[in-house]
Amino acid sequence: SNYQKRIGSGLPEWECVGPFDFDRNAASTSYAAGAAHLYTVEQSISNTDVLYAGGATSGLWKSEDKGLHWFPLFDTDLMINQVYSLEIDFLNSDITYFSSGSNLYRTIDGGDSYELLYELDFIKDIVMNPDDNNILYVCNEERLYEFNISENNLETLLFGDILELEFHPTNSSIIYVIRQSGNKTEFLKSTNSGQNFDNYENGWP
């Protein structure tokens, strides 16, 4: 079968590492009882040993050995449960932006301390401009924002319930956006760094 061919091809294999039910033999169980699922995991570009992960009910976690070991960053200093999205500065792995509910936070010392940058409605995605680490793109239920970090200034680029943003891998002037509209999603593209977006209704599944 195709599956057997893939297994024998030497490709990497996946192994489940949890979370698991703490008592699989209990009369009544739920999926991963007592554990939390993750919303986001990001790896640093400047230091690939460093990863951060945001949980639904367990805050922000960090690994300094490519994910082999993890430690929580919110045990004592910041009582936050949910971390929905995060972005690591591509020049400095100690600088990380993350969202919890309606707040945008930043750490500049690898998680030792934090500061509140902005209060917005529920933040769904944070993406740094690949050419300028002073510019963040923030998606939420109402708009797509361009955030100038040094000036602490927000500019609206697009209205709507913005779910996700991605840059073209080789052309940073091209931005792709997913927006929810009623019971459907829209695929939008900008070719001028977010100044204008076109809605693409055909040519994709």
Coordinates of N, CA and C in Angstrom, one line a residue, residues 26-198:
A26 N -10.4 4.2 34.0 CA -11.5 4.7 34.8 C -12.8 4.4 34.1
A27 N -13.9 4.3 34.9 CA -15.2 4.0 34.4 C -15.7 5.1 33.4
S28 N -15.3 6.3 33.8 CA -15.8 7.4 32.9 C -14.5 8.3 32.7
T29 N -14.2 8.4 31.4 CA -13.0 9.2 31.0 C -13.4 10.3 30.0
S30 N -12.6 11.3 29.9 CA -12.7 12.3 28.9 C -11.3 12.4 28.2
Y31 N -11.3 13.0 27.0 CA -10.0 13.1 26.3 C -9.1 14.0 27.1
A32 N -7.9 13.5 27.4 CA -6.8 14.2 28.1 C -7.3 14.9 29.3
A33 N -8.0 14.1 30.1 CA -8.6 14.7 31.4 C -7.5 15.3 32.2
G34 N -7.7 16.5 32.7 CA -6.8 17.2 33.6 C -5.6 17.8 32.8
A35 N -5.6 17.7 31.5 CA -4.5 18.3 30.7 C -5.1 19.4 29.9
A36 N -4.2 20.2 29.3 CA -4.6 21.3 28.5 C -4.0 21.1 27.1
H37 N -4.8 21.7 26.1 CA -4.3 21.6 24.7 C -3.6 22.9 24.4
L38 N -2.8 22.9 23.3 CA -2.0 24.0 22.9 C -2.7 24.7 21.8
Y39 N -2.6 26.1 21.8 CA -3.1 26.9 20.7 C -2.0 27.1 19.7
T40 N -0.8 27.3 20.1 CA 0.3 27.8 19.2 C 1.6 27.3 19.7
V41 N 2.5 27.0 18.8 CA 3.9 26.7 19.0 C 4.8 27.4 18.0
E42 N 5.8 28.1 18.4 CA 6.6 28.8 17.5 C 8.1 28.6 17.8
Q43 N 8.9 28.4 16.8 CA 10.4 28.3 17.0 C 11.1 29.5 16.6
S44 N 12.1 29.9 17.4 CA 12.9 31.1 17.1 C 13.7 30.9 15.8
I45 N 13.8 32.0 15.0 CA 14.6 32.0 13.8 C 16.1 32.2 14.2
S46 N 16.3 33.1 15.1 CA 17.7 33.5 15.4 C 18.4 32.4 16.3
N47 N 17.6 31.7 17.1 CA 18.2 30.6 17.9 C 17.2 29.5 17.9
T48 N 17.4 28.5 17.0 CA 16.5 27.4 16.8 C 16.3 26.5 17.9
D49 N 17.2 26.6 19.0 CA 17.0 25.8 20.2 C 15.8 26.2 21.0
V50 N 15.3 27.5 20.8 CA 14.3 28.1 21.6 C 12.9 28.0 20.9
L51 N 12.0 27.5 21.7 CA 10.6 27.4 21.3 C 9.7 28.0 22.4
Y52 N 8.6 28.6 22.0 CA 7.5 29.0 22.9 C 6.2 28.3 22.5
A53 N 5.4 28.0 23.5 CA 4.1 27.4 23.2 C 3.0 28.1 24.1
G54 N 1.9 28.3 23.6 CA 0.8 28.9 24.3 C -0.4 27.9 24.5
G55 N -0.8 27.8 25.7 CA -1.9 26.8 26.1 C -3.2 27.4 26.3
A56 N -4.3 26.5 26.2 CA -5.6 27.0 26.4 C -5.9 27.3 27.9
T57 N -5.3 26.6 28.8 CA -5.5 26.8 30.2 C -4.2 26.8 31.0
S58 N -3.1 26.8 30.3 CA -1.8 26.6 31.0 C -0.8 27.7 30.8
G59 N -1.2 28.8 30.1 CA -0.3 29.9 30.0 C 0.8 29.7 28.9
L60 N 2.0 30.3 29.1 CA 3.1 30.3 28.1 C 4.2 29.4 28.7
W61 N 4.7 28.6 27.7 CA 5.8 27.6 28.1 C 7.0 27.9 27.1
K62 N 8.1 27.5 27.6 CA 9.4 27.7 26.8 C 10.2 26.5 26.9
S63 N 10.9 26.2 25.7 CA 11.9 25.2 25.7 C 13.2 25.8 25.2
E64 N 14.3 25.4 25.7 CA 15.6 25.9 25.3 C 16.5 24.8 24.7
D65 N 15.9 23.6 24.4 CA 16.6 22.5 23.9 C 15.8 21.8 22.7
K66 N 15.2 22.7 21.9 CA 14.5 22.2 20.7 C 13.2 21.3 21.1
G67 N 12.6 21.6 22.2 CA 11.4 21.0 22.6 C 11.5 19.7 23.4
L68 N 12.7 19.3 23.8 CA 12.9 18.1 24.6 C 12.4 18.3 26.0
H69 N 12.6 19.5 26.5 CA 12.1 19.9 27.9 C 11.4 21.2 27.8
W70 N 10.4 21.4 28.6 CA 9.6 22.6 28.7 C 9.4 23.1 30.1
F71 N 9.3 24.4 30.3 CA 9.0 24.9 31.6 C 8.1 26.1 31.5
P72 N 7.1 26.2 32.5 CA 6.1 27.2 32.4 C 6.7 28.6 32.8
L73 N 6.2 29.7 32.2 CA 6.7 31.0 32.4 C 5.8 31.8 33.3
F74 N 4.6 31.3 33.6 CA 3.6 32.1 34.3 C 3.3 31.6 35.7
D75 N 4.2 30.8 36.2 CA 3.9 30.2 37.5 C 3.7 31.2 38.6
T76 N 4.5 32.3 38.6 CA 4.4 33.2 39.8 C 4.2 34.7 39.3
D77 N 4.7 35.1 38.2 CA 4.7 36.5 37.9 C 3.4 37.0 37.2
L78 N 2.9 36.2 36.3 CA 1.7 36.6 35.5 C 0.7 35.6 35.5
M79 N -0.5 35.8 36.2 CA -1.5 34.8 36.3 C -2.4 34.9 35.1
I80 N -2.0 34.3 34.0 CA -2.7 34.2 32.8 C -2.8 32.7 32.4
N81 N -4.0 32.3 32.1 CA -4.3 30.9 31.7 C -4.1 30.7 30.2
Q82 N -4.9 31.5 29.4 CA -4.9 31.3 27.9 C -3.9 32.2 27.2
V83 N -3.1 31.5 26.3 CA -2.3 32.2 25.4 C -2.6 31.7 24.0
Y84 N -3.3 32.5 23.2 CA -3.8 32.0 21.9 C -2.9 32.2 20.8
S85 N -2.1 33.2 20.7 CA -1.1 33.4 19.6 C 0.1 34.0 20.2
L86 N 1.2 33.8 19.4 CA 2.5 34.4 19.8 C 3.4 34.6 18.6
E87 N 4.4 35.5 18.7 CA 5.4 35.7 17.7 C 6.7 36.1 18.3
I88 N 7.8 35.4 17.8 CA 9.1 35.7 18.3 C 9.8 36.6 17.4
D89 N 10.5 37.6 18.0 CA 11.3 38.5 17.2 C 12.4 37.7 16.4
F90 N 12.5 37.9 15.1 CA 13.4 37.1 14.3 C 14.8 37.4 14.5
L91 N 15.1 38.5 15.2 CA 16.5 38.9 15.5 C 16.9 38.5 17.0
N92 N 15.9 38.3 17.8 CA 16.3 38.1 19.2 C 15.2 37.2 19.9
S93 N 15.6 36.0 20.3 CA 14.7 35.0 20.8 C 14.2 35.3 22.2
D94 N 14.8 36.3 22.8 CA 14.3 36.8 24.1 C 13.1 37.7 24.0
I95 N 12.8 38.2 22.8 CA 11.7 39.2 22.6 C 10.6 38.4 22.0
T96 N 9.5 38.3 22.7 CA 8.3 37.5 22.2 C 7.1 38.3 22.6
Y97 N 6.2 38.3 21.6 CA 4.8 38.9 21.7 C 3.8 37.8 21.8
F98 N 2.8 38.0 22.7 CA 1.8 37.0 22.8 C 0.5 37.6 23.2
S99 N -0.6 36.9 23.0 CA -1.9 37.4 23.3 C -2.6 36.6 24.3
S100 N -3.4 37.2 25.1 CA -4.3 36.5 26.1 C -5.6 37.3 26.2
G101 N -6.6 36.7 25.7 CA -7.9 37.4 25.6 C -7.8 38.6 24.8
S102 N -8.0 39.8 25.4 CA -8.0 41.0 24.6 C -6.7 41.8 24.9
N103 N -5.7 41.2 25.3 CA -4.4 41.9 25.7 C -3.3 41.4 24.8
L104 N -2.5 42.3 24.4 CA -1.2 42.0 23.7 C -0.1 42.3 24.6
Y105 N 0.8 41.3 24.9 CA 1.9 41.4 25.8 C 3.2 41.3 25.1
R106 N 4.3 41.7 25.8 CA 5.6 41.4 25.3 C 6.6 41.1 26.5
T107 N 7.5 40.2 26.2 CA 8.6 40.0 27.1 C 9.9 40.3 26.3
I108 N 10.8 41.0 26.9 CA 12.1 41.3 26.2 C 13.3 40.6 26.9
D109 N 13.0 39.7 27.9 CA 14.0 39.0 28.6 C 13.8 37.5 28.6
G110 N 13.2 37.0 27.6 CA 13.0 35.6 27.5 C 12.0 35.0 28.5
G111 N 11.1 35.8 29.0 CA 10.0 35.4 29.9 C 10.2 35.7 31.3
D112 N 11.3 36.4 31.7 CA 11.4 36.7 33.1 C 10.5 37.8 33.6
S113 N 10.1 38.7 32.6 CA 9.2 39.8 33.0 C 8.3 40.1 31.7
Y114 N 7.2 40.8 31.9 CA 6.3 41.1 30.8 C 5.7 42.5 30.9
E115 N 5.2 43.0 29.8 CA 4.6 44.3 29.8 C 3.4 44.2 28.9
L116 N 2.3 44.9 29.2 CA 1.1 45.0 28.4 C 1.3 46.1 27.4
L117 N 1.2 45.8 26.1 CA 1.4 46.7 25.0 C 0.1 47.4 24.6
Y118 N -1.0 46.6 24.5 CA -2.2 47.1 23.9 C -3.4 46.2 24.4
E119 N -4.5 46.9 24.5 CA -5.8 46.1 24.8 C -6.6 46.2 23.5
L120 N -7.0 45.0 23.0 CA -7.8 44.9 21.8 C -8.8 43.8 22.1
D121 N -9.8 43.7 21.2 CA -10.7 42.5 21.3 C -9.9 41.3 21.0
F122 N -10.5 40.1 21.2 CA -9.9 38.8 21.1 C -8.9 38.7 20.0
I123 N -7.6 38.6 20.3 CA -6.5 38.5 19.3 C -6.3 37.1 18.8
K124 N -6.4 36.9 17.5 CA -6.3 35.6 16.9 C -5.0 35.2 16.3
D125 N -4.2 36.2 15.8 CA -3.0 36.0 15.2 C -2.1 37.2 15.3
I126 N -0.8 36.9 15.5 CA 0.3 37.9 15.6 C 1.4 37.5 14.6
V127 N 1.7 38.4 13.7 CA 2.8 38.1 12.7 C 3.7 39.3 12.6
M128 N 5.0 39.1 12.6 CA 6.0 40.2 12.5 C 6.3 40.3 11.0
N129 N 6.5 41.6 10.6 CA 6.9 41.9 9.3 C 8.3 41.2 9.1
P130 N 8.5 40.4 8.1 CA 9.8 39.7 7.9 C 10.9 40.6 7.6
D131 N 10.7 41.8 7.2 CA 11.7 42.8 6.8 C 12.0 43.8 7.9
D132 N 11.1 43.9 8.9 CA 11.1 45.0 9.9 C 10.6 44.5 11.2
N133 N 11.4 44.3 12.2 CA 11.0 43.7 13.5 C 10.4 44.8 14.4
N134 N 10.1 46.0 13.8 CA 9.4 47.0 14.5 C 7.9 47.0 14.2
I135 N 7.5 46.2 13.2 CA 6.2 46.2 12.7 C 5.5 44.8 13.0
L136 N 4.4 44.8 13.7 CA 3.6 43.6 13.9 C 2.2 43.8 13.2
Y137 N 1.7 42.6 12.7 CA 0.4 42.6 12.2 C -0.5 41.8 13.2
V138 N -1.6 42.4 13.6 CA -2.4 41.8 14.7 C -3.8 41.6 14.1
C139 N -4.3 40.3 14.2 CA -5.6 40.0 13.7 C -6.5 39.8 14.9
N140 N -7.8 40.4 14.8 CA -8.7 40.1 15.8 C -10.1 40.0 15.2
E141 N -11.2 40.0 16.1 CA -12.5 39.8 15.6 C -13.1 41.0 14.8
E142 N -12.4 42.1 14.9 CA -12.9 43.3 14.2 C -12.1 43.8 13.1
R143 N -10.7 43.6 13.1 CA -9.9 44.2 12.2 C -8.5 43.5 12.0
L144 N -7.8 43.9 11.0 CA -6.4 43.6 10.8 C -5.6 44.9 11.1
Y145 N -4.8 44.9 12.1 CA -4.0 46.1 12.4 C -2.5 45.9 12.0
E146 N -1.9 47.1 11.7 CA -0.5 47.2 11.6 C 0.0 47.9 12.8
F147 N 0.8 47.3 13.6 CA 1.2 47.9 14.9 C 2.7 48.3 14.8
N148 N 2.9 49.6 14.9 CA 4.3 50.2 15.0 C 4.7 50.1 16.4
I149 N 5.7 49.2 16.8 CA 6.0 49.0 18.2 C 6.7 50.2 18.8
S150 N 7.7 50.8 18.2 CA 8.4 51.9 18.8 C 7.5 53.1 19.0
E151 N 6.5 53.3 18.1 CA 5.6 54.5 18.2 C 4.4 54.1 19.0
N152 N 4.2 52.8 19.3 CA 3.0 52.4 20.0 C 1.7 52.8 19.3
N153 N 1.7 52.6 17.9 CA 0.6 53.1 17.1 C 0.0 52.0 16.3
L154 N -1.3 52.0 16.3 CA -2.1 51.0 15.5 C -2.7 51.7 14.3
E155 N -2.6 51.0 13.1 CA -3.2 51.4 11.9 C -4.1 50.3 11.4
T156 N -5.4 50.6 11.1 CA -6.3 49.6 10.5 C -6.0 49.4 9.1
L157 N -5.8 48.1 8.7 CA -5.6 47.7 7.3 C -6.8 47.1 6.6
L158 N -7.6 46.4 7.5 CA -8.7 45.6 6.9 C -9.7 45.4 8.0
F159 N -11.0 45.5 7.7 CA -12.1 45.3 8.6 C -12.6 43.9 8.5
G160 N -13.2 43.4 9.6 CA -13.8 42.0 9.6 C -13.2 41.2 10.7
D161 N -13.7 40.0 10.8 CA -13.2 39.0 11.7 C -12.0 38.2 11.1
I162 N -10.8 38.7 11.4 CA -9.6 38.2 10.7 C -9.1 37.0 11.5
L163 N -9.0 35.9 10.9 CA -8.6 34.7 11.5 C -7.1 34.4 11.5
E164 N -6.4 34.8 10.4 CA -5.0 34.4 10.2 C -4.4 35.3 9.1
L165 N -3.1 35.5 9.2 CA -2.3 36.2 8.3 C -1.0 35.5 8.0
E166 N -0.6 35.4 6.7 CA 0.7 34.9 6.3 C 1.3 35.7 5.2
F167 N 2.7 35.8 5.3 CA 3.4 36.5 4.2 C 3.8 35.5 3.2
H168 N 4.0 36.0 1.9 CA 4.5 35.2 0.9 C 6.0 34.8 1.3
P169 N 6.4 33.6 1.0 CA 7.7 33.2 1.6 C 8.9 33.9 1.0
T170 N 8.8 34.5 -0.2 CA 10.0 35.2 -0.8 C 9.7 36.7 -1.2
N171 N 8.4 37.1 -1.1 CA 8.0 38.4 -1.4 C 7.2 39.0 -0.3
S172 N 7.8 39.8 0.6 CA 7.2 40.3 1.8 C 6.1 41.4 1.5
S173 N 6.0 41.9 0.2 CA 4.9 42.8 -0.1 C 3.6 42.1 -0.4
I174 N 3.6 40.7 -0.4 CA 2.4 39.9 -0.6 C 2.0 39.3 0.7
I175 N 0.8 39.6 1.1 CA 0.2 39.2 2.3 C -1.1 38.4 2.0
Y176 N -1.3 37.3 2.7 CA -2.5 36.5 2.6 C -3.3 36.5 3.9
V177 N -4.6 36.6 3.8 CA -5.4 36.8 5.0 C -6.7 35.9 4.8
I178 N -7.1 35.3 5.9 CA -8.3 34.5 6.0 C -9.3 35.3 6.9
R179 N -10.5 35.6 6.4 CA -11.5 36.4 7.1 C -12.8 35.6 7.2
Q180 N -13.4 35.6 8.3 CA -14.7 34.9 8.5 C -15.8 35.9 8.1
S181 N -16.7 35.4 7.3 CA -17.9 36.2 6.9 C -19.1 35.4 7.1
G182 N -19.9 35.5 8.1 CA -21.0 34.7 8.3 C -20.6 33.2 8.6
N183 N -21.2 32.4 7.7 CA -20.9 30.9 7.9 C -19.8 30.5 6.8
K184 N -19.1 31.4 6.3 CA -18.0 31.0 5.3 C -16.8 31.8 5.6
T185 N -15.7 31.4 5.0 CA -14.4 32.1 5.1 C -14.0 32.7 3.8
E186 N -13.3 33.8 3.8 CA -12.9 34.5 2.6 C -11.3 34.4 2.6
F187 N -10.8 34.3 1.4 CA -9.4 34.3 1.2 C -9.0 35.6 0.5
L188 N -8.2 36.4 1.1 CA -7.8 37.7 0.6 C -6.3 37.8 0.4
K189 N -5.9 38.6 -0.6 CA -4.5 38.8 -0.9 C -4.2 40.3 -1.1
S190 N -3.0 40.7 -0.6 CA -2.5 42.0 -0.9 C -1.2 41.9 -1.6
T191 N -1.0 42.8 -2.5 CA 0.3 42.8 -3.2 C 1.1 44.1 -2.9
N192 N 0.6 44.9 -2.0 CA 1.2 46.1 -1.7 C 1.4 46.3 -0.2
S193 N 1.8 45.3 0.5 CA 2.1 45.3 1.9 C 0.9 45.6 2.8
G194 N -0.3 45.3 2.3 CA -1.5 45.4 3.2 C -2.3 46.7 3.0
Q195 N -1.8 47.5 2.0 CA -2.6 48.8 1.8 C -3.9 48.5 1.1
N196 N -4.0 47.5 0.3 CA -5.2 47.0 -0.3 C -5.3 45.5 -0.4
F197 N -6.5 45.0 -0.2 CA -6.7 43.5 -0.3 C -7.8 43.2 -1.3
D198 N -7.5 42.1 -2.1 CA -8.5 41.6 -3.0 C -9.0 40.3 -2.5

